Coordinates of C-alpha atoms and ligand atoms in Angstrom, one line a residue:
M24 CA -6.1 -10.5 -12.2
S25 CA -8.0 -13.5 -10.8
D26 CA -5.2 -15.2 -9.0
C27 CA -3.9 -12.0 -7.3
I28 CA -4.6 -11.8 -3.6
F29 CA -4.6 -7.9 -3.5
C30 CA -7.1 -7.8 -6.5
K31 CA -9.3 -10.1 -4.4
I32 CA -9.1 -7.7 -1.4
A33 CA -9.7 -4.7 -3.7
N34 CA -12.8 -6.5 -5.1
K35 CA -14.0 -7.3 -1.6
E36 CA -13.8 -11.0 -2.2
M37 CA -11.7 -11.3 1.0
G38 CA -10.4 -9.1 3.9
K39 CA -11.7 -5.9 5.2
L40 CA -11.1 -2.4 3.7
I41 CA -10.4 0.6 5.8
Y42 CA -10.6 3.0 2.9
E43 CA -12.1 2.9 -0.6
D44 CA -12.6 5.2 -3.5
D45 CA -12.9 4.7 -7.3
Q46 CA -9.2 4.2 -7.7
V47 CA -7.7 3.1 -4.4
V48 CA -8.2 0.8 -1.4
A49 CA -6.4 0.5 1.9
F50 CA -6.4 -2.2 4.5
E51 CA -4.5 -3.4 7.5
D52 CA -1.3 -5.5 6.9
L53 CA -1.8 -9.1 7.9
S54 CA 1.6 -9.1 9.7
P55 CA 2.0 -5.6 11.1
Q56 CA 5.5 -4.3 11.6
A57 CA 4.5 -1.2 13.5
P58 CA 1.5 0.0 15.5
V59 CA 0.2 1.5 12.3
H60 CA 0.8 -0.7 9.3
V61 CA -1.6 -0.1 6.5
L62 CA -1.3 -1.1 2.8
V63 CA -2.6 1.4 0.2
I64 CA -3.0 -0.1 -3.3
P65 CA -4.5 0.9 -6.6
K66 CA -7.5 -1.1 -7.7
K67 CA -5.8 -1.5 -11.1
H68 CA -3.5 -4.5 -11.1
I69 CA 0.1 -3.2 -11.6
A70 CA 2.7 -5.9 -10.6
R71 CA 5.4 -3.6 -9.3
I72 CA 6.4 0.1 -9.1
S73 CA 8.8 -0.2 -12.0
D74 CA 5.8 -1.1 -14.2
V75 CA 4.2 2.3 -13.6
T76 CA 4.0 4.4 -16.7
D77 CA 3.8 8.1 -17.2
G78 CA 0.4 9.7 -17.4
E79 CA -2.6 7.9 -15.8
D80 CA -0.5 5.5 -13.7
A81 CA 1.7 8.4 -12.5
C82 CA -1.5 10.3 -11.4
L83 CA -2.7 7.2 -9.6
M84 CA 0.5 7.0 -7.6
G85 CA 0.2 10.6 -6.6
H86 CA -3.4 9.9 -5.5
I87 CA -2.1 7.0 -3.4
M88 CA 0.3 9.4 -1.6
V89 CA -2.6 11.8 -0.8
I90 CA -4.7 8.9 0.6
A91 CA -1.7 7.6 2.7
N92 CA -1.2 11.0 4.1
K93 CA -4.9 11.2 5.0
I94 CA -4.8 7.9 6.8
A95 CA -1.7 8.9 8.6
A96 CA -3.4 12.0 9.9
E97 CA -6.5 10.0 10.9
R98 CA -4.3 7.5 12.8
G99 CA -2.6 10.4 14.7
I100 CA 0.9 9.7 13.4
A101 CA 1.3 12.7 11.0
E102 CA 3.1 14.9 13.6
E103 CA 5.5 12.3 15.0
G104 CA 6.4 11.0 11.6
Y105 CA 5.6 8.0 9.4
R106 CA 7.0 6.1 6.4
I107 CA 5.5 5.3 3.1
V108 CA 7.5 2.6 1.3
T109 CA 7.2 0.2 -1.6
N110 CA 9.4 -2.7 -2.3
C111 CA 10.3 -3.4 -5.9
N112 CA 11.2 -7.0 -6.8
E113 CA 12.5 -9.8 -4.6
G114 CA 15.9 -8.2 -3.7
A115 CA 14.0 -5.3 -2.0
G116 CA 11.6 -7.7 -0.2
Q117 CA 8.6 -7.6 -2.5
S118 CA 6.4 -10.7 -1.9
V119 CA 3.0 -9.7 -3.4
W120 CA 2.9 -8.9 -7.1
H121 CA 0.4 -6.1 -7.0
V122 CA 2.0 -2.7 -6.3
H123 CA 1.3 -1.6 -2.7
F124 CA 2.6 1.1 -0.4
H125 CA 3.2 0.3 3.2
L126 CA 2.2 3.2 5.6
L127 CA 4.2 2.6 8.8
G128 CA 4.2 4.6 12.0
G129 CA 3.4 4.7 15.7
R130 CA 7.0 3.8 16.7
K131 CA 10.5 5.1 16.1
L132 CA 11.5 3.8 12.6
G133 CA 15.1 3.0 12.0
W134 CA 17.2 4.2 9.1
P135 CA 18.6 2.8 6.9
P136 CA 16.2 -0.1 6.6
G137 CA 17.6 -3.6 6.7
Ligands
5GP7 P1 5.9 -6.8 0.4 O1 6.7 -7.9 1.1 O2 5.5 -7.3 -1.0 O3 6.5 -5.5 0.4 O4 4.6 -6.6 1.3 C1 3.6 -7.5 1.2 C2 2.8 -7.3 2.5 O5 1.5 -7.8 2.3 C3 3.4 -7.9 3.7 O6 3.6 -6.9 4.7 C4 2.4 -8.9 4.2 O7 2.3 -9.0 5.6 C5 1.1 -8.4 3.5 N1 0.1 -9.5 3.1 C6 0.4 -10.6 2.5 N2 -0.7 -11.3 2.3 C7 -1.7 -10.5 2.8 C8 -3.1 -10.7 2.9 O8 -3.7 -11.7 2.5 N3 -3.8 -9.8 3.6 C9 -3.2 -8.7 4.1 N4 -4.0 -7.8 4.7 N5 -1.9 -8.5 4.0 C10 -1.2 -9.4 3.4
ZN8 ZN1 -3.7 -7.6 -8.4

């Protein structure tokens, strides 16, 4: 989608990627909420997690989890613990309309979230 900021990042028109493969990219969050705050997104434009369909999209979401786990291990937060979270729609805090998973760690994370 031409007016989507995360499509632009995925297409390398802006920002800096820390990970890329044929399906997924990852990059640092602009406004980090923890010492590790990476966003992992599909290259495919999907507006929100509730738009994910069974089959290809479901596989893609699983692949994103594998990549997030890999980045957590690389950043040294796998043992202590980390959180992978996606916000769906405004009430949950979604502000960018291209599905993304926050990988958060490096500090004690409270529960329940606010
Ligand atoms: P949401 O609020 O939709 O769950 O998360 C959107 C996230 O994207 C926020 O944590 C915000 O800081 C991050 N973000 C918004 N615009 C940009 C951007 O242009 N570059 C990067 N790297 N992160 C962004
Ligand atoms: Zn997009």
